[in-house]
Amino acid sequence: MSVQLEHELEQLRAAHQAALRLSSLLEMDPLLYELVMMTTEVIPCQRAVILLMDKYSAALEYGSHYPPLTDRSKQTALEMIFINTFNAGRDAAIQLINRRRPGGLNTEQLAGTRLEMLTRLIGAQQVHLFPLAIQNDLLGVLIIQPHDDDGLSDNLVGIINSILEIAVRYLYNARHHTQTVQELSTSVYEMNILQQIDAELNDTIELSYVFRIIMDWALRFTNADLASLGLFDDVHETLTITAQYGYDDKIIQPGIPVGKERGSIALRVARSGQAEIIPDVALDRDYYELANGIRAHLSVPILREEQVIAVLSLESRKLNGFTDNHLNFVHSLARRAGVAVDNARLFTETRREREKLALILRNIADIVVVLDNEQRIILLNYSAAIAMRLPTEIDYTGRRLTDVVDSAKVKLFFQNLPLHDHDAKEELELPNGRTYHISMTRQRSIGWLIVMQDITQFKEAENVKNELMATVSHDLKQPLSVMRGYLDLLQMTNDFDERSRRYMESLDYAFYTMRQLIDDLLDMARIEAGLELDLEAVNIKMILMACIELLQQQAKNKAQTIKLDIPDTMLPIYADPPRLRQIFTNLIGNAIKYTPPQGEIRIYAHIQPDTVTICVQDNGIGITPEDQAHVFDRFYRVRSSETERIEGTGLGLAIVKSLVEAHTGVIDVVSQKGKGSTFRVKLPLTLKAKQAQPA
Ligand code: ADP
């Protein structure tokens, strides 16, 4: 057999053996080990070493070697080897590798190359390099250390080449496999971290803390050496550092804006809103050195509503130190920071609003009390505490107002609150001796909103007016009686003709109306001055029957019917009988007056656990919503073609309302123009009223 043929056979055998030995190995490390071991078995040599190419850093890193080095420290140093293949210049070794050409180098040729250190570690006088490449993709390099005296023969080179031809495919697959596994575990790791970060961020609203967390995690995940987070001011185009790690405090000072000249890459990112990875800062014109030995930079903008509000920057002392993976991760951090900034801003705004509201509530003179549906205090402002003579430094939230105040009047008012199912207006004297006008708004989702305004001055003026009115009415009564007497005398002593008699009748009617007005005015004044009620258990049905009896003739004159629809079994109520009669005589009288002939009046009751509502319903002329708002006002009379011939003073309903309220009741009206009206008087039942009555 020719030598040539023999060599070819040897190469084939080696390739076959390589395929057998390597095909079952999927993981990188065992594959590399098998390859170096096999190489030393097939070829007479001292040692085989494999360095692998790191795609991101373009550097050769330790892969495997055989046989092991006896010196432990050299072994460790070998495993840590890291050879940059960037900017190779005249480096013969790197040039060979970068050109993917196998070749031998002796000590002289190795001197000064980046491989010199490695050859010293393994004690090699000469080495033979075999770049491991597949379709121009450089996977690494196999370094053979031949026996000192002889290099590698062409035959041996041929054998190695045929082994490597097979091996690179397996290497390629193993690298791919490792990468996939790594990516998978990285994304699981990433997801775990992000979950942890979310949990941490959920616990805080403090912005500086949020930034700190984000920056710390960015550092940890990317293995960066330094980090900073700057807030961007887009008007002045400055970044103000709020958090930093690793920089000299004198160079980066938190709180001091960094302008265009020093803002560098981070400021560029802030302006463009685009994240950037700079693999080699030496090649970036905008790079501004803030720390020694920085090689790579990564900056990611933090956005809120599409506006850059901050930039997170990371720096590494490793050339090409950041990967796309790092960028994606820091991006997700930046998104979270954006949300956290939003939350913090919302929180601050809400707090500010609340403080503003609290300040307003504290400083307004009006009393504001908010009670829940169980009448517990939700809010009681400063003025309320002062007016009710309560210590102002105590928080009354959650307590019942009736337990907190001393005044019997105030207690009674709040005890009767459930009677007010609708919005209502009242007057009340508070422990500070001043009189308040109260507006109550029923809000089922909250409870009661109560606003009280001090109307003491207004009341005083009104009292003066009332007194004046009472005096004048009283003083008018006397001359009116004298005039009335003389009129009677005149009628008795003279024989008037028909015309004069008509004049006399008109005078008579005028005297009657005037007397009515004066009586109403005096009654009003008495009620306003504070009515003393003589309370007793009253059968309301009896009272109503008496009222109907009194007005029966009037109704008959207009051919009207009055129906009383009250059960005999109704419980007595606690009231002042003459005053109660006055209330219903007024209401039934009005129903007769404002209902045309043949009309119908119905009186009935709604009985609730604590209250009774007596309704006086007619099918008369009705009242428009605008007039309904005023019919209980003093001297208010509806002006229309239907009412113009009906006599009245406009005081009746005002008196009725005062009397109902004196009984701690409420009155209202539901009416429809042209259809009729129902006046509803809601009164507390006996027991309740008895307890509620102040001692
Ligand atoms: P007056 O002396 O005018 O009756 P009131 O105070 O009793 O005064 O009533 C005020 C106004 O309310 C009346 O002028 C009338 O227009 C209206 N009003 C009262 N009761 C009724 C009713 N049952 N139906 C229609 N309108 C009424």
XYZ file of C-alpha atoms and ligand atoms in Angstrom:
722
model
C 0.000 0.000 0.000
C 1.368 3.411 -0.897
C 2.189 5.858 1.879
C -0.360 8.227 0.503
C -3.086 5.624 0.644
C -2.025 4.622 4.141
C -2.332 8.220 5.327
C -5.763 8.572 3.810
C -6.835 5.374 5.518
C -5.502 6.653 8.841
C -7.426 9.892 8.420
C -10.592 8.008 7.588
C -10.165 5.805 10.621
C -9.667 8.843 12.826
C -12.784 10.508 11.425
C -14.724 7.311 11.968
C -13.506 7.049 15.541
C -14.357 10.712 16.190
C -17.875 10.152 14.936
C -18.259 7.117 17.209
C -16.853 8.783 20.306
C -18.453 12.196 19.983
C -21.879 11.453 18.541
C -23.501 10.526 21.839
C -22.319 13.670 23.673
C -24.816 16.519 23.686
C -23.429 18.685 26.475
C -20.528 21.018 25.792
C -18.166 20.117 28.630
C -18.054 16.298 28.144
C -17.802 16.793 24.392
C -14.800 19.090 24.689
C -13.108 16.798 27.166
C -13.605 13.797 24.912
C -12.225 15.754 21.978
C -9.003 16.842 23.727
C -8.499 13.387 25.172
C -9.079 11.696 21.842
C -6.692 14.078 20.123
C -3.854 13.203 22.518
C -4.572 9.502 22.004
C -4.612 9.633 18.214
C -1.653 11.976 17.796
C 1.683 11.838 19.544
C 1.687 15.179 21.436
C 2.134 16.622 24.931
C -1.165 18.363 25.367
C -4.345 19.543 23.692
C -6.253 22.665 24.778
C -9.515 24.042 23.470
C -10.510 27.691 23.770
C -14.073 28.676 22.936
C -15.191 31.850 21.266
C -17.667 33.990 23.219
C -19.896 35.549 20.601
C -20.784 38.628 22.643
C -17.386 39.606 23.936
C -15.454 38.352 20.859
C -13.010 36.733 23.265
C -11.548 33.266 23.589
C -12.297 31.606 26.864
C -11.106 28.352 28.375
C -12.963 25.255 27.113
C -11.049 22.108 28.056
C -7.574 20.555 28.088
C -5.846 17.181 28.414
C -3.853 15.910 30.221
C -4.386 17.919 33.413
C -1.598 20.178 34.648
C 0.178 18.973 37.744
C 0.513 22.518 39.107
C -2.883 23.438 40.655
C -2.391 27.181 40.402
C -1.431 26.919 36.741
C -4.475 24.741 36.170
C -6.699 27.424 37.759
C -5.012 30.190 35.786
C -5.583 28.241 32.588
C -9.259 27.818 33.367
C -9.568 31.592 33.842
C -7.899 32.493 30.584
C -9.583 35.193 28.542
C -8.118 36.296 25.229
C -9.521 39.234 23.312
C -9.618 38.741 19.527
C -10.639 42.331 18.827
C -8.214 44.721 17.061
C -5.602 41.984 16.607
C -3.104 44.250 14.810
C 0.107 42.316 14.142
C -0.633 39.525 16.617
C 0.347 36.480 14.534
C -1.543 33.989 16.689
C -4.836 35.938 16.664
C -4.429 36.616 12.956
C -4.197 32.879 12.287
C -7.290 32.225 14.354
C -9.293 35.099 12.870
C -8.421 33.899 9.363
C -9.530 30.390 10.383
C -6.206 28.939 9.195
C -4.359 26.141 10.995
C -0.696 26.773 11.592
C 2.272 26.241 13.895
C 4.051 28.905 15.936
C 7.328 28.634 17.834
C 8.492 30.508 20.945
C 9.875 33.395 18.936
C 6.748 33.789 16.910
C 4.615 33.524 20.028
C 6.515 36.239 21.891
C 4.322 39.301 22.388
C 1.162 37.636 21.122
C -1.980 37.290 23.230
C -1.363 33.537 23.301
C 2.046 33.884 24.960
C 0.590 33.709 28.459
C -1.231 30.459 27.665
C 1.855 28.786 26.175
C 3.828 29.761 29.251
C 1.200 28.217 31.520
C 1.363 24.886 29.736
C 5.126 25.207 29.213
C 5.031 24.958 25.414
C 7.976 25.819 23.145
C 5.755 25.645 20.149
C 2.069 25.178 19.438
C -0.093 24.236 16.513
C -3.380 26.110 16.176
C -6.508 24.636 14.583
C -9.357 27.145 14.358
C -12.711 25.434 14.894
C -15.050 26.959 12.329
C -18.241 25.968 10.635
C -19.481 27.994 7.689
C -17.191 30.844 8.666
C -18.627 30.874 12.198
C -15.630 30.667 14.533
C -16.452 28.358 17.431
C -13.030 28.317 19.040
C -9.550 26.978 18.586
C -7.807 23.677 19.261
C -4.232 24.189 20.451
C -1.859 21.231 20.154
C 1.415 21.193 22.016
C 3.683 18.794 20.077
C 6.612 16.972 21.642
C 9.434 19.459 21.925
C 11.741 18.151 19.218
C 9.386 17.587 16.363
C 6.476 19.646 15.092
C 3.410 18.128 13.537
C 3.850 16.197 10.334
C 1.526 16.849 7.416
C -0.033 13.472 8.044
C -0.841 14.332 11.641
C -2.269 17.707 10.589
C -4.390 15.840 8.071
C -5.629 13.442 10.756
C -6.535 16.276 13.090
C -8.297 18.111 10.296
C -10.390 15.070 9.509
C -11.245 14.632 13.208
C -12.169 18.313 13.469
C -14.265 18.211 10.349
C -16.522 15.807 12.215
C -16.063 17.418 15.641
C -17.096 20.984 14.663
C -20.564 19.756 13.734
C -20.988 18.230 17.172
C -19.486 21.333 18.748
C -21.872 23.524 16.831
C -24.844 21.444 17.967
C -23.633 21.339 21.543
C -23.185 25.108 21.555
C -26.674 25.539 20.195
C -28.023 23.130 22.780
C -26.202 24.883 25.628
C -27.435 28.237 24.394
C -31.053 27.075 24.289
C -30.832 25.590 27.751
C -29.144 28.740 28.979
C -31.714 31.025 27.396
C -34.506 28.987 28.896
C -33.029 29.046 32.339
C -32.250 32.748 31.949
C -35.844 33.529 31.095
C -37.096 31.453 34.017
C -34.582 33.232 36.216
C -35.647 36.551 34.747
C -39.287 35.802 35.367
C -38.570 34.878 38.946
C -36.620 38.059 39.493
C -39.306 40.200 37.901
C -41.885 38.582 40.133
C -39.764 39.334 43.143
C -39.261 42.921 41.973
C -43.005 43.357 41.474
C -43.604 42.141 45.001
C -41.003 44.571 46.337
C -42.397 47.465 44.298
C -45.945 46.755 45.410
C -44.859 47.297 48.960
C -43.535 50.775 48.413
C -44.709 54.091 47.134
C -41.487 55.883 48.087
C -39.956 56.911 44.764
C -36.331 57.006 45.871
C -36.722 53.471 47.182
C -38.302 52.335 43.916
C -35.315 53.704 41.989
C -32.923 52.010 44.355
C -34.623 48.616 43.885
C -34.646 48.986 40.102
C -30.994 49.981 40.001
C -29.884 47.189 42.331
C -31.631 44.565 40.250
C -30.203 45.958 37.025
C -26.724 45.723 38.522
C -27.244 42.192 39.747
C -28.712 40.886 36.546
C -26.230 42.422 34.125
C -23.134 42.080 36.285
C -22.430 45.727 35.538
C -19.793 47.454 37.637
C -21.510 50.826 38.014
C -25.004 52.191 37.729
C -26.800 55.506 37.906
C -30.335 56.769 37.579
C -30.933 60.340 36.474
C -34.189 62.292 36.241
C -34.552 64.060 32.927
C -35.592 67.684 32.646
C -36.616 68.062 29.020
C -36.810 71.868 29.177
C -33.247 72.417 30.340
C -32.009 69.122 28.881
C -30.350 68.027 32.075
C -30.171 64.825 34.048
C -30.274 64.942 37.822
C -28.841 61.869 39.472
C -31.149 60.442 42.123
C -29.338 57.182 42.759
C -25.903 55.817 41.852
C -23.714 52.871 42.620
C -19.961 52.580 42.254
C -19.056 56.147 41.268
C -16.959 58.532 43.269
C -19.350 60.821 45.179
C -17.309 63.817 44.117
C -17.829 63.039 40.456
C -21.522 62.209 40.463
C -23.413 64.209 43.016
C -27.013 63.335 43.660
C -29.362 66.276 43.191
C -27.054 68.303 40.953
C -28.188 68.547 37.333
C -25.755 67.275 34.718
C -25.923 69.263 31.505
C -25.078 68.657 27.861
C -21.319 68.759 28.235
C -21.212 65.904 30.759
C -24.508 64.205 30.078
C -22.919 61.951 27.481
C -24.613 58.793 26.267
C -27.299 58.864 28.984
C -28.414 62.333 27.912
C -28.451 61.222 24.269
C -30.746 58.355 25.256
C -32.943 60.743 27.254
C -33.347 62.989 24.208
C -33.986 60.209 21.710
C -36.021 57.936 23.988
C -34.140 54.974 22.442
C -32.168 52.540 24.571
C -28.532 51.974 23.557
C -25.802 49.428 24.138
C -22.293 50.724 23.541
C -19.946 47.678 23.279
C -16.806 49.827 23.317
C -17.098 53.298 24.832
C -13.737 54.268 23.301
C -15.466 54.387 19.931
C -18.336 56.636 21.109
C -17.835 60.372 20.607
C -20.362 61.282 23.332
C -18.839 59.068 26.009
C -17.857 61.051 29.087
C -15.606 59.316 31.556
C -17.022 59.224 35.080
C -15.016 56.244 36.329
C -11.780 54.493 35.407
C -11.514 51.570 33.058
C -15.062 51.612 31.713
C -15.368 49.681 28.472
C -19.083 49.156 27.808
C -22.223 51.197 28.506
C -25.980 50.545 28.505
C -28.649 53.255 28.909
C -32.402 52.714 28.949
C -35.018 55.484 29.123
C -37.817 55.390 31.709
C -41.029 56.652 30.164
C -44.277 58.010 31.488
C -47.046 58.752 29.028
C -44.535 58.449 26.179
C -42.284 61.107 27.718
C -38.790 60.328 28.949
C -38.687 61.116 32.642
C -35.458 59.374 33.604
C -32.564 57.282 32.312
C -31.103 54.180 33.891
C -27.427 53.729 32.929
C -25.126 50.799 33.542
C -21.388 50.625 32.906
C -19.078 47.634 32.673
C -15.307 47.265 32.784
C -15.673 44.383 30.358
C -15.482 45.170 26.684
C -18.813 44.312 25.018
C -20.108 43.659 28.535
C -23.829 43.942 27.749
C -26.015 41.584 25.758
C -29.421 41.964 24.128
C -30.720 39.872 26.961
C -29.466 42.449 29.452
C -31.100 45.177 27.430
C -34.466 43.388 27.433
C -34.298 42.838 31.136
C -33.362 46.429 31.932
C -36.201 47.491 29.638
C -38.687 45.539 31.717
C -37.230 47.165 34.817
C -37.628 50.609 33.230
C -41.266 49.861 32.411
C -41.861 48.963 36.029
C -40.125 52.114 37.179
C -42.458 54.121 34.898
C -45.522 52.541 36.491
C -44.082 53.081 39.965
C -43.465 56.765 39.173
C -47.082 57.030 38.066
C -48.329 55.371 41.235
C -46.155 57.547 43.400
C -47.351 60.666 41.605
C -51.005 59.619 41.984
C -50.437 58.833 45.621
C -48.780 62.184 46.265
C -51.552 63.991 44.421
C -54.244 62.151 46.384
C -52.466 62.876 49.625
C -52.101 66.527 48.704
C -55.804 66.727 47.793
C -56.744 65.070 51.049
C -54.578 67.447 53.017
C -56.079 70.391 51.151
C -59.577 69.167 51.883
C -58.712 68.561 55.527
C -57.298 72.094 55.749
C -60.421 73.570 54.207
C -62.698 71.529 56.446
C -60.708 72.598 59.470
C -60.766 76.253 58.620
C -64.320 76.812 57.453
C -66.676 78.301 59.983
C -69.455 75.956 58.918
C -69.907 72.725 60.780
C -69.482 69.584 58.727
C -70.444 66.223 60.173
C -70.595 63.001 58.188
C -72.209 59.958 59.790
C -72.433 56.431 58.445
C -75.679 54.451 58.184
C -75.294 53.316 61.810
C -74.835 56.968 62.790
C -71.181 56.558 63.649
C -68.898 59.485 62.976
C -66.969 59.405 59.711
C -65.965 63.053 59.866
C -66.442 65.827 62.395
C -64.630 69.044 61.563
C -62.899 71.449 63.897
C -65.813 73.937 63.975
C -68.152 71.091 64.935
C -66.006 70.095 67.897
C -65.741 73.714 69.040
C -69.479 74.398 68.711
C -70.372 71.192 70.556
C -67.810 71.991 73.242
C -65.797 68.828 72.534
C -62.008 68.518 72.951
C -60.518 69.164 69.514
C -57.462 66.922 69.791
C -59.479 63.684 69.919
C -60.288 61.593 66.868
C -64.004 60.832 67.051
C -64.104 58.536 64.037
C -66.221 55.426 64.570
C -67.993 56.722 67.696
C -71.660 57.617 67.970
C -72.303 61.327 68.164
C -75.037 60.704 70.738
C -72.395 59.093 72.995
C -69.976 61.940 72.503
C -72.097 65.050 73.139
C -73.602 66.081 76.471
C -76.355 68.399 75.333
C -79.807 66.762 75.545
C -81.042 68.870 72.619
C -78.221 67.741 70.354
C -78.628 64.123 71.470
C -82.348 64.305 70.666
C -81.646 65.763 67.255
C -79.233 63.004 66.323
C -81.448 60.284 67.809
C -84.231 61.417 65.512
C -81.948 61.383 62.488
C -83.393 58.099 61.133
C -86.743 59.909 60.799
C -85.169 61.952 58.042
C -85.103 59.575 55.184
C -84.952 62.444 52.708
C -82.859 65.541 52.598
C -84.104 67.978 55.229
C -83.466 71.370 56.776
C -83.690 72.149 60.478
C -82.599 74.574 63.127
C -80.773 73.710 66.295
C -79.100 75.461 69.178
C -75.688 73.973 69.945
C -73.856 73.904 73.304
C -71.919 77.060 72.351
C -75.237 78.913 72.672
C -75.503 79.722 69.004
C -78.254 78.731 66.605
C -77.463 76.763 63.483
C -79.321 76.096 60.304
C -78.844 72.443 59.435
C -78.917 70.871 55.980
C -79.026 67.110 56.046
C -78.382 65.083 52.958
C -79.159 61.392 52.997
C -76.600 59.421 50.971
C -77.347 55.730 51.244
C -73.835 54.766 50.166
C -72.366 56.886 52.975
C -75.004 57.776 55.572
C -75.795 61.395 56.428
C -73.986 64.537 55.354
C -74.787 67.310 57.783
C -73.760 70.919 57.272
C -74.615 73.540 59.885
C -74.413 77.288 59.444
C -74.421 79.774 62.254
C -77.589 81.862 61.864
C -77.588 83.391 65.332
C -77.368 86.948 64.031
C -80.067 86.339 61.522
C -82.249 84.760 64.238
C -81.692 87.739 66.526
C -82.795 90.110 63.803
C -85.784 87.893 63.186
C -86.654 87.870 66.871
C -86.640 91.642 66.911
C -88.950 91.566 63.912
C -91.202 88.971 65.554
C -91.394 90.965 68.739
C -92.282 94.030 66.748
C -94.902 92.041 64.885
C -96.334 90.643 68.127
C -96.466 94.066 69.745
C -98.047 95.709 66.740
C -100.605 92.886 66.364
C -101.385 93.067 70.026
C -101.750 96.822 69.934
C -103.972 96.576 66.856
C -106.329 94.196 68.613
C -107.481 96.843 71.076
C -108.530 99.598 68.612
C -109.977 96.884 66.364
C -112.245 95.685 69.207
C -113.312 99.303 69.874
C -114.123 99.825 66.189
C -115.966 96.512 66.074
C -118.025 97.552 69.165
C -118.977 100.887 67.644
C -119.906 99.164 64.384
C -122.276 96.861 66.314
C -123.700 99.875 68.138
C -124.217 101.736 64.862
C -126.067 98.726 63.415
C -128.242 98.403 66.491
C -129.195 102.067 66.805
C -129.792 102.885 63.134
C -132.133 101.772 60.488
C -129.974 101.629 57.346
C -131.239 101.460 53.824
C -130.304 98.572 51.535
C -127.119 100.189 50.176
C -125.781 101.213 53.581
C -126.458 97.696 54.881
C -124.223 96.275 52.123
C -121.486 98.734 53.124
C -121.918 97.583 56.703
C -121.579 93.880 55.679
C -118.348 94.649 53.778
C -116.991 96.417 56.850
C -118.016 93.425 58.944
C -116.127 91.025 56.655
C -113.062 93.242 56.655
C -113.092 93.245 60.480
C -113.304 89.437 60.440
C -110.342 89.026 58.048
C -108.255 91.510 59.973
C -108.999 89.701 63.227
C -107.996 86.403 61.600
C -104.707 87.854 60.414
C -103.923 89.316 63.812
C -104.735 86.010 65.534
C -102.485 84.101 63.134
C -99.689 86.622 63.613
C -99.923 86.398 67.378
C -100.021 82.614 67.257
C -96.988 82.577 64.979
C -95.112 84.895 67.314
C -95.964 82.686 70.292
C -94.716 79.542 68.544
C -91.525 81.280 67.424
C -90.866 82.496 70.951
C -90.653 78.825 72.015
C -93.688 76.720 72.434
C -94.389 74.914 75.696
C -96.108 71.667 74.731
C -98.373 69.813 77.115
C -97.620 66.286 76.039
C -99.935 63.364 76.743
C -100.939 60.054 75.148
C -103.379 60.968 72.417
C -105.704 58.868 70.309
C -105.023 60.398 66.921
C -108.226 59.039 65.376
C -110.339 60.918 67.952
C -108.472 64.132 67.221
C -109.003 63.751 63.481
C -112.713 63.031 63.980
C -113.041 66.222 66.032
C -111.331 68.235 63.274
C -113.649 66.794 60.620
C -116.669 67.555 62.802
C -115.595 71.188 63.016
C -115.152 71.532 59.256
C -118.045 69.312 58.153
C -120.337 72.239 57.354
C -117.712 73.919 55.125
C -117.281 70.688 53.185
C -121.044 70.226 52.872
C -121.362 73.747 51.441
C -119.087 72.627 48.617
C -120.690 69.165 48.344
C -117.356 67.553 49.222
C -116.872 64.232 50.993
C -114.312 63.608 53.727
C -113.180 60.027 54.322
C -111.313 59.005 57.441
C -109.350 55.790 56.998
C -107.527 55.117 60.272
C -107.557 51.750 62.089
C -109.099 51.748 65.591
C -106.194 49.705 66.843
C -103.630 52.419 66.237
C -101.286 53.074 69.147
C -101.625 56.420 70.893
C -99.048 59.066 70.121
C -97.486 61.397 72.589
C -98.569 64.964 71.726
C -100.232 68.219 72.784
C -103.956 67.667 71.883
C -105.041 71.281 71.117
C -101.918 71.833 68.998
C -102.468 68.553 67.160
C -106.050 69.642 66.457
C -104.714 72.964 65.147
C -102.361 71.136 62.759
C -105.053 68.961 61.201
C -107.814 71.590 61.206
C -105.441 73.703 59.144
C -104.540 70.938 56.727
C -108.123 69.656 56.272
C -109.353 73.277 56.044
C -106.835 73.924 53.247
C -107.881 70.723 51.480
C -111.497 71.960 51.503
C -110.495 75.474 50.436
C -108.264 74.423 47.548
C -110.505 71.660 46.174
C -113.396 72.532 43.871
C -117.005 71.473 44.718
C -117.781 67.710 44.689
C -114.164 67.022 45.523
C -112.951 64.287 47.800
C -110.683 64.462 50.830
C -109.154 61.348 52.319
C -107.270 61.069 55.588
C -105.226 57.934 56.200
C -102.155 56.710 58.082
C -98.906 54.827 57.384
C -97.683 53.060 60.449
C -93.962 52.291 60.752
C -92.186 50.732 63.738
C -91.187 54.058 65.308
C -93.338 56.586 63.524
C -96.766 57.273 62.167
C -97.425 59.324 59.046
C -100.839 60.974 58.741
C -101.710 61.932 55.155
C -104.321 64.524 54.194
C -105.081 63.948 50.545
C -107.328 65.964 48.223
C -108.110 65.893 44.520
C -108.058 69.681 44.264
C -106.115 72.253 42.291
C -102.670 70.897 43.223
C -99.397 72.836 43.603
C -96.562 73.245 41.067
C -93.076 72.010 42.143
C -91.827 75.636 42.312
C -94.628 76.600 44.721
C -94.218 73.386 46.744
C -90.790 74.658 47.741
C -92.360 77.744 49.378
C -95.833 76.856 50.704
C -94.421 76.385 54.227
C -92.854 79.870 54.175
C -94.555 82.617 56.109
C -97.001 84.789 54.131
C -96.478 82.701 51.023
C -99.603 82.330 48.927
C -99.761 80.791 45.465
C -100.847 83.385 42.968
C -103.052 81.960 40.219
C -106.501 82.430 38.699
C -107.760 79.538 40.869
C -106.543 80.959 44.178
C -107.239 84.622 43.646
C -110.797 84.413 45.107
C -109.775 82.235 48.046
C -109.145 84.149 51.245
C -106.121 83.430 53.376
C -103.149 84.921 55.183
C -100.351 82.610 53.978
C -99.501 81.842 57.603
C -101.437 78.580 58.071
C -98.814 76.133 56.753
C -95.956 78.038 58.420
C -97.728 77.597 61.767
C -98.455 73.929 60.993
C -94.801 73.276 60.186
C -93.589 74.910 63.413
C -96.095 72.853 65.417
C -95.106 69.574 63.735
C -91.436 70.313 64.387
C -92.171 71.180 68.001
C -93.440 67.578 68.192
C -90.093 66.446 66.659
C -91.962 65.469 63.507
C -91.546 66.369 59.853
C -94.035 67.609 57.276
C -93.878 67.572 53.497
C -96.134 67.692 50.495
C -96.488 65.677 47.295
C -98.641 67.309 44.709
C -99.409 67.511 41.046
C -100.877 70.590 39.460
C -104.523 69.935 38.539
C -104.611 66.517 40.211
C -104.454 67.205 43.933
C -102.130 67.327 46.911
C -101.164 65.123 49.854
C -99.724 66.721 52.991
C -97.821 64.136 55.064
C -97.145 64.608 58.765
C -94.645 62.164 60.229
C -94.660 61.966 64.016
C -92.685 59.787 66.422
C -94.700 57.193 68.331
C -95.392 57.549 72.046
C -92.476 55.780 73.624
C -89.837 57.248 71.382
C -91.097 60.786 71.910
C -91.250 60.301 75.658
C -87.621 59.169 75.835
C -86.499 61.806 73.416
C -88.041 64.662 75.335
C -85.276 66.587 77.088
C -85.465 66.657 80.852
P -103.459 80.318 53.156
O -103.925 81.119 54.303
O -103.212 81.103 51.932
O -104.264 79.118 52.928
P -101.421 78.493 53.921
O -100.098 78.741 54.554
O -102.345 77.596 54.605
O -102.022 79.898 53.583
O -101.090 77.908 52.464
C -100.148 78.508 51.661
C -100.507 78.327 50.204
O -100.366 76.968 49.875
C -101.908 78.625 49.889
O -102.057 79.989 49.562
C -102.230 77.731 48.741
O -101.896 78.358 47.547
C -101.329 76.575 48.926
N -102.066 75.406 49.480
C -102.165 75.014 50.763
N -102.888 73.873 50.880
C -103.228 73.505 49.614
C -103.973 72.408 49.052
N -104.474 71.435 49.818
N -104.104 72.372 47.717
C -103.568 73.325 46.920
N -102.875 74.379 47.401
C -102.710 74.495 48.724
